[in-house]
PDB file of C-alpha atoms in Angstrom:
ATOM      1  CA  MET A   1     -31.848 -31.167  -4.261  1.00 76.00           C
ATOM      2  CA  GLN A   2     -33.383 -34.165  -2.485  1.00 84.00           C
ATOM      3  CA  GLU A   3     -33.742 -36.129  -5.717  1.00 89.00           C
ATOM      4  CA  ILE A   4     -30.095 -35.408  -6.578  1.00 90.00           C
ATOM      5  CA  GLU A   5     -29.019 -36.663  -3.154  1.00 90.00           C
ATOM      6  CA  ASP A   6     -31.115 -39.830  -3.464  1.00 90.00           C
ATOM      7  CA  ALA A   7     -29.806 -40.552  -6.952  1.00 90.00           C
ATOM      8  CA  PHE A   8     -26.238 -39.803  -5.807  1.00 90.00           C
ATOM      9  CA  VAL A   9     -26.486 -42.261  -2.902  1.00 89.00           C
ATOM     10  CA  SER A  10     -27.915 -44.935  -5.218  1.00 89.00           C
ATOM     11  CA  GLU A  11     -25.125 -44.407  -7.727  1.00 89.00           C
ATOM     12  CA  CYS A  12     -22.478 -44.483  -4.975  1.00 87.00           C
ATOM     13  CA  ARG A  13     -23.789 -47.809  -3.733  1.00 85.00           C
ATOM     14  CA  ARG A  14     -23.904 -49.153  -7.276  1.00 87.00           C
ATOM     15  CA  GLN A  15     -20.215 -48.244  -7.625  1.00 86.00           C
ATOM     16  CA  GLY A  16     -19.369 -49.878  -4.277  1.00 83.00           C
ATOM     17  CA  PHE A  17     -19.098 -46.800  -2.057  1.00 81.00           C
ATOM     18  CA  GLN A  18     -21.017 -45.681   0.997  1.00 83.00           C
ATOM     19  CA  PRO A  19     -21.154 -41.868   1.208  1.00 84.00           C
ATOM     20  CA  ASN A  20     -21.047 -40.266   4.642  1.00 84.00           C
ATOM     21  CA  THR A  21     -22.248 -36.896   5.924  1.00 85.00           C
ATOM     22  CA  ALA A  22     -19.156 -35.059   4.704  1.00 85.00           C
ATOM     23  CA  THR A  23     -19.762 -36.439   1.215  1.00 85.00           C
ATOM     24  CA  MET A  24     -23.350 -35.231   1.206  1.00 88.00           C
ATOM     25  CA  ASN A  25     -22.283 -31.800   2.485  1.00 88.00           C
ATOM     26  CA  GLN A  26     -19.741 -31.510  -0.327  1.00 87.00           C
ATOM     27  CA  LEU A  27     -22.375 -32.639  -2.834  1.00 88.00           C
ATOM     28  CA  ALA A  28     -24.753 -29.920  -1.618  1.00 89.00           C
ATOM     29  CA  ILE A  29     -22.017 -27.295  -1.976  1.00 90.00           C
ATOM     30  CA  ASP A  30     -20.890 -28.432  -5.433  1.00 89.00           C
ATOM     31  CA  TYR A  31     -24.348 -28.813  -6.937  1.00 90.00           C
ATOM     32  CA  ALA A  32     -26.377 -26.087  -5.215  1.00 90.00           C
ATOM     33  CA  GLY A  33     -29.139 -24.867  -7.512  1.00 91.00           C
ATOM     34  CA  SER A  34     -28.830 -27.865  -9.827  1.00 92.00           C
ATOM     35  CA  VAL A  35     -31.605 -30.185 -10.972  1.00 91.00           C
ATOM     36  CA  LEU A  36     -31.655 -33.840 -11.966  1.00 91.00           C
ATOM     37  CA  ASN A  37     -32.759 -34.565 -15.520  1.00 90.00           C
ATOM     38  CA  GLY A  38     -32.604 -38.097 -16.890  1.00 88.00           C
ATOM     39  CA  GLY A  39     -29.519 -39.239 -15.000  1.00 86.00           C
ATOM     40  CA  PHE A  40     -27.701 -35.962 -15.539  1.00 92.00           C
ATOM     41  CA  ILE A  41     -27.171 -33.158 -13.047  1.00 92.00           C
ATOM     42  CA  VAL A  42     -27.959 -29.897 -14.836  1.00 93.00           C
ATOM     43  CA  LEU A  43     -25.983 -27.047 -13.282  1.00 91.00           C
ATOM     44  CA  PRO A  44     -27.280 -23.457 -13.035  1.00 91.00           C
ATOM     45  CA  SER A  45     -24.883 -22.536 -15.855  1.00 89.00           C
ATOM     46  CA  HIS A  46     -26.819 -24.978 -18.103  1.00 87.00           C
ATOM     47  CA  LEU A  47     -23.870 -27.362 -18.231  1.00 90.00           C
ATOM     48  CA  SER A  48     -24.556 -30.945 -17.189  1.00 92.00           C
ATOM     49  CA  ILE A  49     -22.645 -33.856 -15.724  1.00 92.00           C
ATOM     50  CA  ALA A  50     -23.604 -37.511 -15.647  1.00 93.00           C
ATOM     51  CA  LEU A  51     -24.404 -38.826 -12.196  1.00 91.00           C
ATOM     52  CA  LYS A  52     -21.800 -41.594 -12.464  1.00 91.00           C
ATOM     53  CA  ASP A  53     -19.167 -39.000 -13.405  1.00 92.00           C
ATOM     54  CA  ALA A  54     -20.170 -36.816 -10.451  1.00 90.00           C
ATOM     55  CA  VAL A  55     -19.629 -39.766  -8.097  1.00 90.00           C
ATOM     56  CA  ARG A  56     -16.250 -40.568  -9.657  1.00 89.00           C
ATOM     57  CA  ASP A  57     -15.192 -36.917  -9.490  1.00 89.00           C
ATOM     58  CA  LEU A  58     -16.081 -36.547  -5.824  1.00 87.00           C
ATOM     59  CA  ALA A  59     -14.479 -39.912  -4.975  1.00 85.00           C
ATOM     60  CA  GLN A  60     -11.221 -38.786  -6.627  1.00 86.00           C
ATOM     61  CA  ARG A  61     -11.220 -35.341  -5.007  1.00 85.00           C
ATOM     62  CA  CYS A  62     -12.190 -36.549  -1.518  1.00 80.00           C
ATOM     63  CA  PRO A  63     -11.424 -40.278  -1.171  1.00 78.00           C
ATOM     64  CA  GLU A  64     -11.417 -40.033   2.632  1.00 77.00           C
ATOM     65  CA  VAL A  65     -15.143 -39.242   2.773  1.00 70.00           C
ATOM     66  CA  PHE A  66     -16.160 -42.479   1.055  1.00 72.00           C
ATOM     67  CA  ALA A  67     -16.216 -45.892   2.674  1.00 69.00           C
ATOM     68  CA  ASP A  68     -16.092 -49.110   0.696  1.00 67.00           C
ATOM     69  CA  ILE A  69     -19.143 -51.281   1.082  1.00 63.00           C
ATOM     70  CA  GLU A  70     -18.077 -54.537   2.689  1.00 61.00           C
ATOM     71  CA  ALA A  71     -18.697 -57.527   0.513  1.00 54.00           C
ATOM     72  CA  THR A  72     -20.787 -60.275   2.043  1.00 51.00           C
ATOM     73  CA  PRO A  73     -19.402 -63.770   1.686  1.00 54.00           C
ATOM     74  CA  ASN A  74     -21.060 -65.543  -1.232  1.00 59.00           C
ATOM     75  CA  ASN A  75     -20.758 -69.003   0.280  1.00 64.00           C
ATOM     76  CA  ALA A  76     -23.045 -68.254   3.250  1.00 66.00           C
ATOM     77  CA  SER A  77     -26.745 -67.626   3.007  1.00 79.00           C
ATOM     78  CA  ILE A  78     -28.399 -64.828   4.937  1.00 80.00           C
ATOM     79  CA  THR A  79     -30.042 -67.377   7.241  1.00 85.00           C
ATOM     80  CA  GLN A  80     -26.701 -68.990   8.085  1.00 83.00           C
ATOM     81  CA  THR A  81     -25.136 -65.595   8.722  1.00 80.00           C
ATOM     82  CA  ILE A  82     -27.937 -64.547  11.083  1.00 83.00           C
ATOM     83  CA  ILE A  83     -27.823 -67.873  12.945  1.00 85.00           C
ATOM     84  CA  SER A  84     -24.068 -67.514  13.507  1.00 81.00           C
ATOM     85  CA  GLU A  85     -24.512 -63.912  14.721  1.00 80.00           C
ATOM     86  CA  VAL A  86     -27.192 -65.014  17.201  1.00 81.00           C
ATOM     87  CA  ARG A  87     -24.960 -67.823  18.480  1.00 79.00           C
ATOM     88  CA  THR A  88     -22.097 -65.371  18.933  1.00 75.00           C
ATOM     89  CA  ARG A  89     -24.279 -62.973  20.901  1.00 72.00           C
ATOM     90  CA  ARG A  90     -25.544 -65.769  23.131  1.00 71.00           C
ATOM     91  CA  LYS A  91     -21.981 -66.798  23.985  1.00 67.00           C
ATOM     92  CA  ARG A  92     -21.042 -63.406  25.396  1.00 66.00           C
ATOM     93  CA  SER A  93     -19.307 -63.434  28.746  1.00 72.00           C
ATOM     94  CA  LEU A  94     -20.661 -61.536  31.715  1.00 73.00           C
ATOM     95  CA  PRO A  95     -19.717 -57.858  32.026  1.00 76.00           C
ATOM     96  CA  SER A  96     -16.802 -57.050  34.334  1.00 79.00           C
ATOM     97  CA  ASP A  97     -19.040 -55.232  36.839  1.00 84.00           C
ATOM     98  CA  TRP A  98     -21.675 -58.007  36.923  1.00 78.00           C
ATOM     99  CA  SER A  99     -21.040 -58.964  40.565  1.00 84.00           C
ATOM    100  CA  ALA A 100     -21.276 -55.384  41.810  1.00 87.00           C
ATOM    101  CA  VAL A 101     -24.521 -54.785  39.929  1.00 87.00           C
ATOM    102  CA  ARG A 102     -25.944 -58.165  40.998  1.00 85.00           C
ATOM    103  CA  GLU A 103     -25.356 -57.413  44.685  1.00 88.00           C
ATOM    104  CA  ARG A 104     -27.618 -54.354  44.472  1.00 89.00           C
ATOM    105  CA  MET A 105     -30.509 -56.166  42.790  1.00 88.00           C
ATOM    106  CA  THR A 106     -33.368 -57.940  44.546  1.00 89.00           C
ATOM    107  CA  GLY A 107     -36.587 -59.702  43.612  1.00 92.00           C
ATOM    108  CA  ILE A 108     -37.384 -60.682  40.038  1.00 93.00           C
ATOM    109  CA  THR A 109     -34.403 -58.733  38.673  1.00 91.00           C
ATOM    110  CA  ALA A 110     -32.034 -60.769  40.844  1.00 90.00           C
ATOM    111  CA  GLU A 111     -33.668 -64.014  39.704  1.00 92.00           C
ATOM    112  CA  MET A 112     -33.362 -63.016  36.048  1.00 90.00           C
ATOM    113  CA  MET A 113     -29.717 -62.027  36.516  1.00 88.00           C
ATOM    114  CA  ASP A 114     -29.025 -65.410  38.151  1.00 89.00           C
ATOM    115  CA  GLN A 115     -30.599 -67.188  35.176  1.00 88.00           C
ATOM    116  CA  ILE A 116     -28.505 -65.156  32.749  1.00 84.00           C
ATOM    117  CA  ALA A 117     -25.342 -65.919  34.717  1.00 84.00           C
ATOM    118  CA  GLN A 118     -26.127 -69.649  34.746  1.00 84.00           C
ATOM    119  CA  THR A 119     -26.761 -69.825  31.010  1.00 80.00           C
ATOM    120  CA  ARG A 120     -23.670 -67.822  30.111  1.00 75.00           C
ATOM    121  CA  GLN A 121     -21.359 -69.689  32.457  1.00 71.00           C
ATOM    122  CA  GLY A 122     -22.787 -73.039  31.389  1.00 64.00           C
ATOM    123  CA  LYS A 123     -21.807 -72.553  27.727  1.00 53.00           C
TER     124      LYS A 123
END
């Protein structure tokens, strides 16, 4: 069954879907006792179904258990995307309870928190 699940996930991603746990549970129920043979799922009754047809069938019967894979913008490279994500994370504001937590801290922790506050407020 593991090879059917792996092939199913690969085919889902190829078709632009991301299966979740409910999808995999339904797959296990529908194809219990089946084997994968050359891109076809061979059922215990000796009937077979193509893997791509199995994905389409399950997506039509249970569309709520599939999520569309988000498309990445083609105009940005991976490096540019990561750099922008890092910049966004660095510009985060201080948490709402920062002052209360800071008052309890002493020593090196207090110094580090002061440095964080200075860098975040300075930007």
